[in-house]
Tab-separated table of C-alpha atoms in Angstrom:
chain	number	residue	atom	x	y	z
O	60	UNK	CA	0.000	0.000	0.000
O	61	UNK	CA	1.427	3.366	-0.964
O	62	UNK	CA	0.974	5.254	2.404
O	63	UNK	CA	3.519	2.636	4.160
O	64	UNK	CA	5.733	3.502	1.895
O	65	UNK	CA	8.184	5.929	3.991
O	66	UNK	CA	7.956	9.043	2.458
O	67	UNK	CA	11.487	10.392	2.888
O	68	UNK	CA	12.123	7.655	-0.193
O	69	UNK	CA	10.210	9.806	-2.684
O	70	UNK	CA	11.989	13.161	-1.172
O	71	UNK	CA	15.236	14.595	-2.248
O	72	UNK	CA	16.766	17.142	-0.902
O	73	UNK	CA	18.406	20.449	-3.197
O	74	UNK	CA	21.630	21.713	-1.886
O	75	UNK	CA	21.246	25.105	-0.581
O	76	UNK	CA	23.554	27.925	-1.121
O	77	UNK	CA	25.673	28.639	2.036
O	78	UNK	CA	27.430	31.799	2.937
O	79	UNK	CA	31.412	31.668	2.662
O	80	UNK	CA	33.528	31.443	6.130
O	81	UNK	CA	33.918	35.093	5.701
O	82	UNK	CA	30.140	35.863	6.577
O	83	UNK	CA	30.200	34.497	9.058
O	84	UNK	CA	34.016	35.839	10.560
O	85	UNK	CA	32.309	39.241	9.957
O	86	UNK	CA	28.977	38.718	11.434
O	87	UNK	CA	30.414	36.975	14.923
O	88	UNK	CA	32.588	40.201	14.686
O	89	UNK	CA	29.751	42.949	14.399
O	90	UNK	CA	27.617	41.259	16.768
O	91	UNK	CA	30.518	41.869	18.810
O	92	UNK	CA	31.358	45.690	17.829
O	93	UNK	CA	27.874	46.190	18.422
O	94	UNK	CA	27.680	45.023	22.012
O	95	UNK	CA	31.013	46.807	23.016
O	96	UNK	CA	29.480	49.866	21.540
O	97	UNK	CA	26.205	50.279	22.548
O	98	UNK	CA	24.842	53.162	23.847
O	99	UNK	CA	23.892	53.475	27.416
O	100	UNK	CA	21.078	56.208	27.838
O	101	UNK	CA	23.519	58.848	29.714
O	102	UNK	CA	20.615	59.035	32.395
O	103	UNK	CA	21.405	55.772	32.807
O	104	UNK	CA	25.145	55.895	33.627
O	105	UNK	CA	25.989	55.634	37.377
O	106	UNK	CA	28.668	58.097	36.501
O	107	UNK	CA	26.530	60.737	35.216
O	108	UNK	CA	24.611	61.175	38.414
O	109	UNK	CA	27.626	60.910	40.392
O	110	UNK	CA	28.882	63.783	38.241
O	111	UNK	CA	25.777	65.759	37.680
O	112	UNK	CA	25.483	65.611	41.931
O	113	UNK	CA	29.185	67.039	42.035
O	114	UNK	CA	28.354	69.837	39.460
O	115	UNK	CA	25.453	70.785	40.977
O	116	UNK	CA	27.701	71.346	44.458
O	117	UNK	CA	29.954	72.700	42.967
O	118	UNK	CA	27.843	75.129	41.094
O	119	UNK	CA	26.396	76.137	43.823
O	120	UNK	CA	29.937	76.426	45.863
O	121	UNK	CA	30.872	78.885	43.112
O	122	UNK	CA	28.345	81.117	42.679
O	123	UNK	CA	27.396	81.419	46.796
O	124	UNK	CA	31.213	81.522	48.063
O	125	UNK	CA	32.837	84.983	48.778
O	126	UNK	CA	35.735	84.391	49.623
O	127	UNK	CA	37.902	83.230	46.402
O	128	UNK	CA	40.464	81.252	48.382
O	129	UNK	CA	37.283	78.375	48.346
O	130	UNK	CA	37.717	78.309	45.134
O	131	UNK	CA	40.381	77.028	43.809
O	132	UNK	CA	39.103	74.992	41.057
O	133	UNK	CA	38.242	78.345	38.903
O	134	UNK	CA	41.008	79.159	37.473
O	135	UNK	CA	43.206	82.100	39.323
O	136	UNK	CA	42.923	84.690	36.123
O	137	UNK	CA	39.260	84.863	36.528
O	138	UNK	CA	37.474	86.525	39.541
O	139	UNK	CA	34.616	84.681	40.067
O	140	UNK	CA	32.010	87.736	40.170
O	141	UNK	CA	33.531	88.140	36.752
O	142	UNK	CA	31.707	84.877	35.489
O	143	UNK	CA	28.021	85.108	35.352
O	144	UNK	CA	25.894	81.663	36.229
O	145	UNK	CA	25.110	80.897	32.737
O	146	UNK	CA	28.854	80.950	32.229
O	147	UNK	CA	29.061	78.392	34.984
O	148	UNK	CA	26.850	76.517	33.903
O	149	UNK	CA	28.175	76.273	30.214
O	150	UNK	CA	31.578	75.421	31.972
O	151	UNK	CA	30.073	72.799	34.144
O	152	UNK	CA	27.917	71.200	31.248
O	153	UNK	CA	30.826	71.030	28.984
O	154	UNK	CA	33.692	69.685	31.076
O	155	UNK	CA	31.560	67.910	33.466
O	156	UNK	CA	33.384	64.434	33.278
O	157	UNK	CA	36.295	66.480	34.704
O	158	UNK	CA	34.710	66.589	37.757
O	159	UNK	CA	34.348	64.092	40.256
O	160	UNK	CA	33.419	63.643	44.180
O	161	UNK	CA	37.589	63.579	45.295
O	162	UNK	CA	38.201	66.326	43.222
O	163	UNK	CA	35.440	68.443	45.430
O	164	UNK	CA	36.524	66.697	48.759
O	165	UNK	CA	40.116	67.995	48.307
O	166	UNK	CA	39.096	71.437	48.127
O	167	UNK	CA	35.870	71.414	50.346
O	168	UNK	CA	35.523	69.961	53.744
O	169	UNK	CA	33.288	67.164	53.827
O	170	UNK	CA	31.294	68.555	56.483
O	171	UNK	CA	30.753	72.164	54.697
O	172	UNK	CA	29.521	70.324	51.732
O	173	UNK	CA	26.956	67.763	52.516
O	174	UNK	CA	25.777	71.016	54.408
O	175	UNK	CA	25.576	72.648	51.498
O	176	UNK	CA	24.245	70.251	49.246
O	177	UNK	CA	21.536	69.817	51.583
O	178	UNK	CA	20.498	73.496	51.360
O	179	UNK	CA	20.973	73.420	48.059
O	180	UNK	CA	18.172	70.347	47.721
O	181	UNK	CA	15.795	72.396	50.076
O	182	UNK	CA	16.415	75.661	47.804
O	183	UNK	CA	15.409	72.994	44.702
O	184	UNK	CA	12.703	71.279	46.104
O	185	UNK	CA	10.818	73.518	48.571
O	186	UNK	CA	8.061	74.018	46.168
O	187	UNK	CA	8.087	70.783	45.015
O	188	UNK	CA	4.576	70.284	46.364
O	189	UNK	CA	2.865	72.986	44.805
O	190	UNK	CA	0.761	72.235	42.231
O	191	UNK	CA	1.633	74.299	39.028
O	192	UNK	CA	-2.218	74.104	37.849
O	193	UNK	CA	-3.370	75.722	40.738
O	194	UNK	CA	-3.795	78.958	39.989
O	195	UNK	CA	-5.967	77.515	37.129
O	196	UNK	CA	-9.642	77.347	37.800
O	197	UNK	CA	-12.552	76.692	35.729
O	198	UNK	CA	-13.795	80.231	36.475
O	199	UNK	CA	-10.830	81.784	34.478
O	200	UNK	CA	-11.419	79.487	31.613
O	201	UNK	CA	-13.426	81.619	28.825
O	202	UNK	CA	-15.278	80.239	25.408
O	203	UNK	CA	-12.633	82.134	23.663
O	204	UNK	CA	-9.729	80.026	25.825
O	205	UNK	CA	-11.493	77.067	24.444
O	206	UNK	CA	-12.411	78.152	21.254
O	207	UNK	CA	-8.304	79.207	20.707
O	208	UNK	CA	-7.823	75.589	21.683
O	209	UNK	CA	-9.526	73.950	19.792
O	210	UNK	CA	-8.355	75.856	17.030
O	211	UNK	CA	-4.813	75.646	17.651
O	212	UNK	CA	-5.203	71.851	18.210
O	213	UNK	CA	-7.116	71.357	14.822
O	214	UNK	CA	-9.671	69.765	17.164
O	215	UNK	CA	-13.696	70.207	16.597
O	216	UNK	CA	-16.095	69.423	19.870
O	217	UNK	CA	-16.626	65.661	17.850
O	218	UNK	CA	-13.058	65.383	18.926
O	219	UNK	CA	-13.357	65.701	22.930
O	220	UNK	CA	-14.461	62.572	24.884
O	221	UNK	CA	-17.690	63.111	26.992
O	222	UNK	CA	-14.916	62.888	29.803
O	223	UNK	CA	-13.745	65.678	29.189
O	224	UNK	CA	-17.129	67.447	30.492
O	225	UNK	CA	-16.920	66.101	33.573
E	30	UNK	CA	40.734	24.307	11.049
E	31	UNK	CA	41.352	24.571	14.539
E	32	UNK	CA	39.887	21.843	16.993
E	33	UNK	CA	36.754	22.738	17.865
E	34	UNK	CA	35.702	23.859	21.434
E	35	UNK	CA	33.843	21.940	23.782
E	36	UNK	CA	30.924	23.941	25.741
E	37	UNK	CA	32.786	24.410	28.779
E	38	UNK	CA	35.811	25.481	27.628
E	39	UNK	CA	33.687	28.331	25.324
E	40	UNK	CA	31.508	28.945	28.060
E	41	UNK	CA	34.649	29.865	30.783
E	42	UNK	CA	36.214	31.389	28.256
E	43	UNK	CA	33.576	33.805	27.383
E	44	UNK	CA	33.269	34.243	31.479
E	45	UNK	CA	36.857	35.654	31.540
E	46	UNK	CA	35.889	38.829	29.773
E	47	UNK	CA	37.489	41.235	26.857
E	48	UNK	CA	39.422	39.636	24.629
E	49	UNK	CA	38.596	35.851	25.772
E	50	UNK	CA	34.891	36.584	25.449
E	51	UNK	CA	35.534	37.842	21.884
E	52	UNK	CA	37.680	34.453	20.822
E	53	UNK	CA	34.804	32.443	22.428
E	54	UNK	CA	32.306	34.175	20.511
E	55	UNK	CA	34.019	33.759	17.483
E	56	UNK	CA	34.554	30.029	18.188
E	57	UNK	CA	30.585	29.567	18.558
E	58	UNK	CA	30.348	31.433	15.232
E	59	UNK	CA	32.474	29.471	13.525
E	60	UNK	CA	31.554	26.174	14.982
E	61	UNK	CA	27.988	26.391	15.092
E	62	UNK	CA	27.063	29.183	12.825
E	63	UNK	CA	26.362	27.735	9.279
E	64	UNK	CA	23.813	25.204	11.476
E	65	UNK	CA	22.093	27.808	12.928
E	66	UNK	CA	22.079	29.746	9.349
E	67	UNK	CA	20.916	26.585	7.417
E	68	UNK	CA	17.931	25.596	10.140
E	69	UNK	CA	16.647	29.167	9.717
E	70	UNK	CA	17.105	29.833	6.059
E	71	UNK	CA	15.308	26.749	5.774
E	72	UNK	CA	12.392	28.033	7.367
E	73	UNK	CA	12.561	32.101	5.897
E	74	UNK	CA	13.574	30.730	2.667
E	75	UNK	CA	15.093	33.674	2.221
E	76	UNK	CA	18.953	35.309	2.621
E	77	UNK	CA	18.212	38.989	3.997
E	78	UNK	CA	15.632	37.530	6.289
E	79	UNK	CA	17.800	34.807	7.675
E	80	UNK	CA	20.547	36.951	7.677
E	81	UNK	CA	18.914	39.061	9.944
E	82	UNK	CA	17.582	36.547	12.098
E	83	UNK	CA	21.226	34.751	12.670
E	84	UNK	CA	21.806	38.519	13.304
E	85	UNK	CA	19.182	38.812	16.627
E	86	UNK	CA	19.672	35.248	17.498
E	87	UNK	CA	23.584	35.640	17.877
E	88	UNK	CA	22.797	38.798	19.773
E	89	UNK	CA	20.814	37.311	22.669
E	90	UNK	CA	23.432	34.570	22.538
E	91	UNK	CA	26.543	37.220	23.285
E	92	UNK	CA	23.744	39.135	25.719
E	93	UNK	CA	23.181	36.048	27.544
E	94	UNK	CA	25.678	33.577	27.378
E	95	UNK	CA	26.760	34.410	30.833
E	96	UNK	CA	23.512	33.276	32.265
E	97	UNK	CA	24.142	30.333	30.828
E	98	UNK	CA	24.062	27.442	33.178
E	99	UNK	CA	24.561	24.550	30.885
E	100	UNK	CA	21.430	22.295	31.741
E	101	UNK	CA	21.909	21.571	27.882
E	102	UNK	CA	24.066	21.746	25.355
E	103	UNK	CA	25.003	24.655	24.048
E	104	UNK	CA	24.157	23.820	20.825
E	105	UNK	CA	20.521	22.775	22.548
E	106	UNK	CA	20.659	26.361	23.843
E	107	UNK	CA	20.717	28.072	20.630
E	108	UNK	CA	19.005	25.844	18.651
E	109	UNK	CA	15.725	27.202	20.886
E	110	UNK	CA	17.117	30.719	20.431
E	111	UNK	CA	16.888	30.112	16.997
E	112	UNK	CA	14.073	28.469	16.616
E	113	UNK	CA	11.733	30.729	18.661
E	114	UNK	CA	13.306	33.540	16.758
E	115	UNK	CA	12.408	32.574	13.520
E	116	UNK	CA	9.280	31.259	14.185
E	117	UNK	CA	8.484	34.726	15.687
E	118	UNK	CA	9.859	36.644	12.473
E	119	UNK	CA	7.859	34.522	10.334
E	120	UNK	CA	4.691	34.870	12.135
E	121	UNK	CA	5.765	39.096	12.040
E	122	UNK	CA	6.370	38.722	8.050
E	123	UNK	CA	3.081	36.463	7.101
E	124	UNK	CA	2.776	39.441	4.469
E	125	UNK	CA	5.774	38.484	2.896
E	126	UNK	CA	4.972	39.110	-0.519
E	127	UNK	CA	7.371	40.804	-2.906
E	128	UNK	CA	10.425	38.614	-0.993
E	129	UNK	CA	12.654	36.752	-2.908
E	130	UNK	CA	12.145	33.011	-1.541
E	131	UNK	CA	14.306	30.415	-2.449
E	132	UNK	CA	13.548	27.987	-4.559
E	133	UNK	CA	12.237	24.623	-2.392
E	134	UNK	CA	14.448	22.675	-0.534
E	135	UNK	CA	12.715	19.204	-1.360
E	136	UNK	CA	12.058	17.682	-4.629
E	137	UNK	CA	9.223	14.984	-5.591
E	138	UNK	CA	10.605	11.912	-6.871
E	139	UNK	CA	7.308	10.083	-8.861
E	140	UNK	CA	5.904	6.753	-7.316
E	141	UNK	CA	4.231	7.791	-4.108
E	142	UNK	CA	0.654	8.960	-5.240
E	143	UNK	CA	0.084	11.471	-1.932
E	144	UNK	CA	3.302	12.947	-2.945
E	145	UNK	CA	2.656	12.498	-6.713
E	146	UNK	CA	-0.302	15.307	-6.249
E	147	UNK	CA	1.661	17.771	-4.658
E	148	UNK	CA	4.176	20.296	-5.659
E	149	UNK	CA	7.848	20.371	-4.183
E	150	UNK	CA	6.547	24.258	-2.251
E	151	UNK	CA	3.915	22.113	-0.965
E	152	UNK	CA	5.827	19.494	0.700
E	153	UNK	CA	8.682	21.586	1.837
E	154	UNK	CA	6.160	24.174	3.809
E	155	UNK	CA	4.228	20.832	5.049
E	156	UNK	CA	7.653	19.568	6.248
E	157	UNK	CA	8.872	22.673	8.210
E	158	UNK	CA	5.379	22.924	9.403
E	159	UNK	CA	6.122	18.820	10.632
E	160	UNK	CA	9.106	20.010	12.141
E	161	UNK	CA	7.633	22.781	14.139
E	162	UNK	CA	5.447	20.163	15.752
E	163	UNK	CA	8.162	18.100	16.644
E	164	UNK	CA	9.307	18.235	20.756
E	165	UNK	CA	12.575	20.397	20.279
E	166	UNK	CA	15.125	17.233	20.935
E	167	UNK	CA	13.267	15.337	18.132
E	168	UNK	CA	13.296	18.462	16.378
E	169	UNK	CA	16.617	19.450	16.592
E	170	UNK	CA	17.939	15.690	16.596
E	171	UNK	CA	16.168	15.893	12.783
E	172	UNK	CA	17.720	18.978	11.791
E	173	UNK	CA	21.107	18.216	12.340
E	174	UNK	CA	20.437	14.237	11.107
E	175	UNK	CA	18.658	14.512	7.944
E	176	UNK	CA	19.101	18.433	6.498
E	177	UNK	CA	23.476	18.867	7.941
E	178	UNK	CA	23.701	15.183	7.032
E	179	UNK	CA	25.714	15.068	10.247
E	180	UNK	CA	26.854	11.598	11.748
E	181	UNK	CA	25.246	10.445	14.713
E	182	UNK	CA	28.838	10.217	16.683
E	183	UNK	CA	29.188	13.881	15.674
E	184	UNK	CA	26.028	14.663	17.102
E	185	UNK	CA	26.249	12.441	20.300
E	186	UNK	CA	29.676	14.840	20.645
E	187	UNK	CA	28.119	18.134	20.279
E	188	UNK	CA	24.650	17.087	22.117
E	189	UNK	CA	26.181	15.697	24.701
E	190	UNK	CA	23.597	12.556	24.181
E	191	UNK	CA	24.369	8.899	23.547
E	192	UNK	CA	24.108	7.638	19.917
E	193	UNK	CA	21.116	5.298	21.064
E	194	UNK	CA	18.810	8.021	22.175
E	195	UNK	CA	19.736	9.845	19.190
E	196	UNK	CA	18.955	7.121	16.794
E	197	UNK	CA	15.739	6.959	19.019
E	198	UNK	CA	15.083	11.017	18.412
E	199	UNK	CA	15.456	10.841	15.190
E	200	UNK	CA	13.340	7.451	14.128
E	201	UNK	CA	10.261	9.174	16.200
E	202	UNK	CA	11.138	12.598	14.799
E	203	UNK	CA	10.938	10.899	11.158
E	204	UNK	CA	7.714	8.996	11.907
E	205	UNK	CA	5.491	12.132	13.001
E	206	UNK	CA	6.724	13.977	10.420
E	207	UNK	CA	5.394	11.460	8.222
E	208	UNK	CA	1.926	11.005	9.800
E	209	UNK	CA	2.063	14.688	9.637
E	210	UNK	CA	2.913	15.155	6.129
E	211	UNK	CA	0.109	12.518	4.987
E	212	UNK	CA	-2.439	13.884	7.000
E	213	UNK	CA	-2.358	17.327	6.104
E	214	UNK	CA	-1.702	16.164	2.007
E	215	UNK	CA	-4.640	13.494	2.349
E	216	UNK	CA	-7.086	16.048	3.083
């Protein structure tokens, strides 16, 4: 009977083309270029918040210290009220993986900065719990507010959920 | 050629870091490489796809060969890799139309009248189909047995599996695909 027949008798099998050794050499070797180079988000790098923390003291060091023997780390030719915070900034931003925590703690006392950097977070954060939308009420809301909405959104009434209304 | 690796030795090797993990990678490349490429174009039927699914499955090999614990083989290990992988692209690329495939992989000889009213696209889709049925021992057992043509000493070396159990996979393997391959043509 034909079905008892095994059918891998009646199959052949074509030869398929195979890549040379060299597609492969190269492919194990981008797979490997490719995991020594990717990208780690910067957020993501320990280092970055390490530095970021550091430039933010030090920021702050610079542009609330008088007295320019605490600040060694500007450079001697410029005053520091001769450097505006934007300037700082822009300095910080651009060389900041020159900085790192020793570099501060040979300059600063430890002491003096964690004080610091904890009035520093208060200055940051004390209005951290205000809401930003309250000031906004319903009441100051006009048709024309909504209308300009709308408009600006390319949005027609269709376009809001009933939610919206609530 | 160099002799090849065992799994441990790769696997330690890799564990060490910079310049050892590179030659281990390159030694599972070159040892196990055209396998992996041949079960997968076999499936895509196609270069650029199975180019880039040797591509993503020799990714999460580097990304995870560390975790590694060697319950199975390595080739096991990457065989599954593999497998899911392509399976997955496939299922993303069921609009494949306007790819290149290759031409079939099987030809019809006459004198077997299921086979006789079928065409060779026919019973190469029914037979990867077959294999994807297949437990993956039986599967991959069948691969590397009746596509690489490999010996079953050369598989008992790289599965880390005794030629009896192997002879075992494969004669099961062989049968469902059968069954499988009659069914789906007799209806």
């Amino acid at each position: 009977m034909n079905e008892e027949k095994d059918i891998f008798d009646f199959i052949e099998k074509r030869k398929v083309d195979m890549p040379n050794k060299a597609y492969f050499d190269n492919m194990a070797q981008s797979v490997i270029d490719s995991q020594k180079t990717k990208i780690i988000p910067l957020y993501k790098r320990p280092i970055t918040w390490i530095s970021t923390a550091a430039a933010a003291i030090l920021v702050f060091l610079i542009v609330n210290f008088n007295s320019p023997d605490d600040l060694p780390i500007v450079p001697p030719q410029v005053a520091s009220d001769e450097l505006s915070k934007e300037e700082l900034l822009a300095y910080v931003d651009e060389n900041i993986d020159e900085f790192d925590v020793e570099m501060i703690a040979e300059f600063v006392p430890m002491d003096e900065l964690n004080a610091k950097y904890e009035e520093f977070q208060n200055e940051m954060f004390e209005d951290e719990d205000a809401d930003p939308l309250e000031s906004i009420t319903l009441e100051n809301i006009t048709k024309e507010d909504i209308l300009e909405y709308l408009n600006d959104e390319d949005l027609d009434f269709s376009d809001l959920e009933e939610d919206s209304f609530i | 050629m160099s002799k090849p690796l065992d799994d441990k030795h790769i696997i330690d090797l890799f564990n060490r870091g910079g310049k050892h993990s590179d030659l281990a990678f390159k030694a599972i490349v070159s040892q196990f490489g055209e396998v992996l490429y041949s079960q997968i174009r076999g499936i895509t039927k196609n270069h650029e796809i199975a180019n880039d699914v040797l591509q993503n499955v020799l990714i999460k090999v580097y990304q995870n060969l560390s975790e590694f614990k060697g319950d199975s083989a390595l080739y096991t290990w990457m065989y599954r890799i593999a497998r899911n992988e392509t399976l997955n692209t496939i299922e993303k690329e069921k609009r494949r139309a306007g790819v290149d495939l290759d031409a079939p992989i099987l030809e019809i000889k006459a004198g077997h009248s299921v086979l006789d009213g079928t065409t060779p696209e026919m019973i190469t889709d029914t037979l990867q189909e077959a294999i994807a049925t297949l437990p993956e021992k039986q599967a991959l057992v069948f691969q590397l047995k009746y596509f690489e043509e490999l010996k079953y000493s050369e598989i008992s070396t790289r599965l880390n599996t005794s030629e009896g159990a192997l002879k075992a996979n494969f004669h099961h393997a062989k049968q469902k695909i059968q069954e499988f391959i009659l069914n789906k043509l007799n209806h």
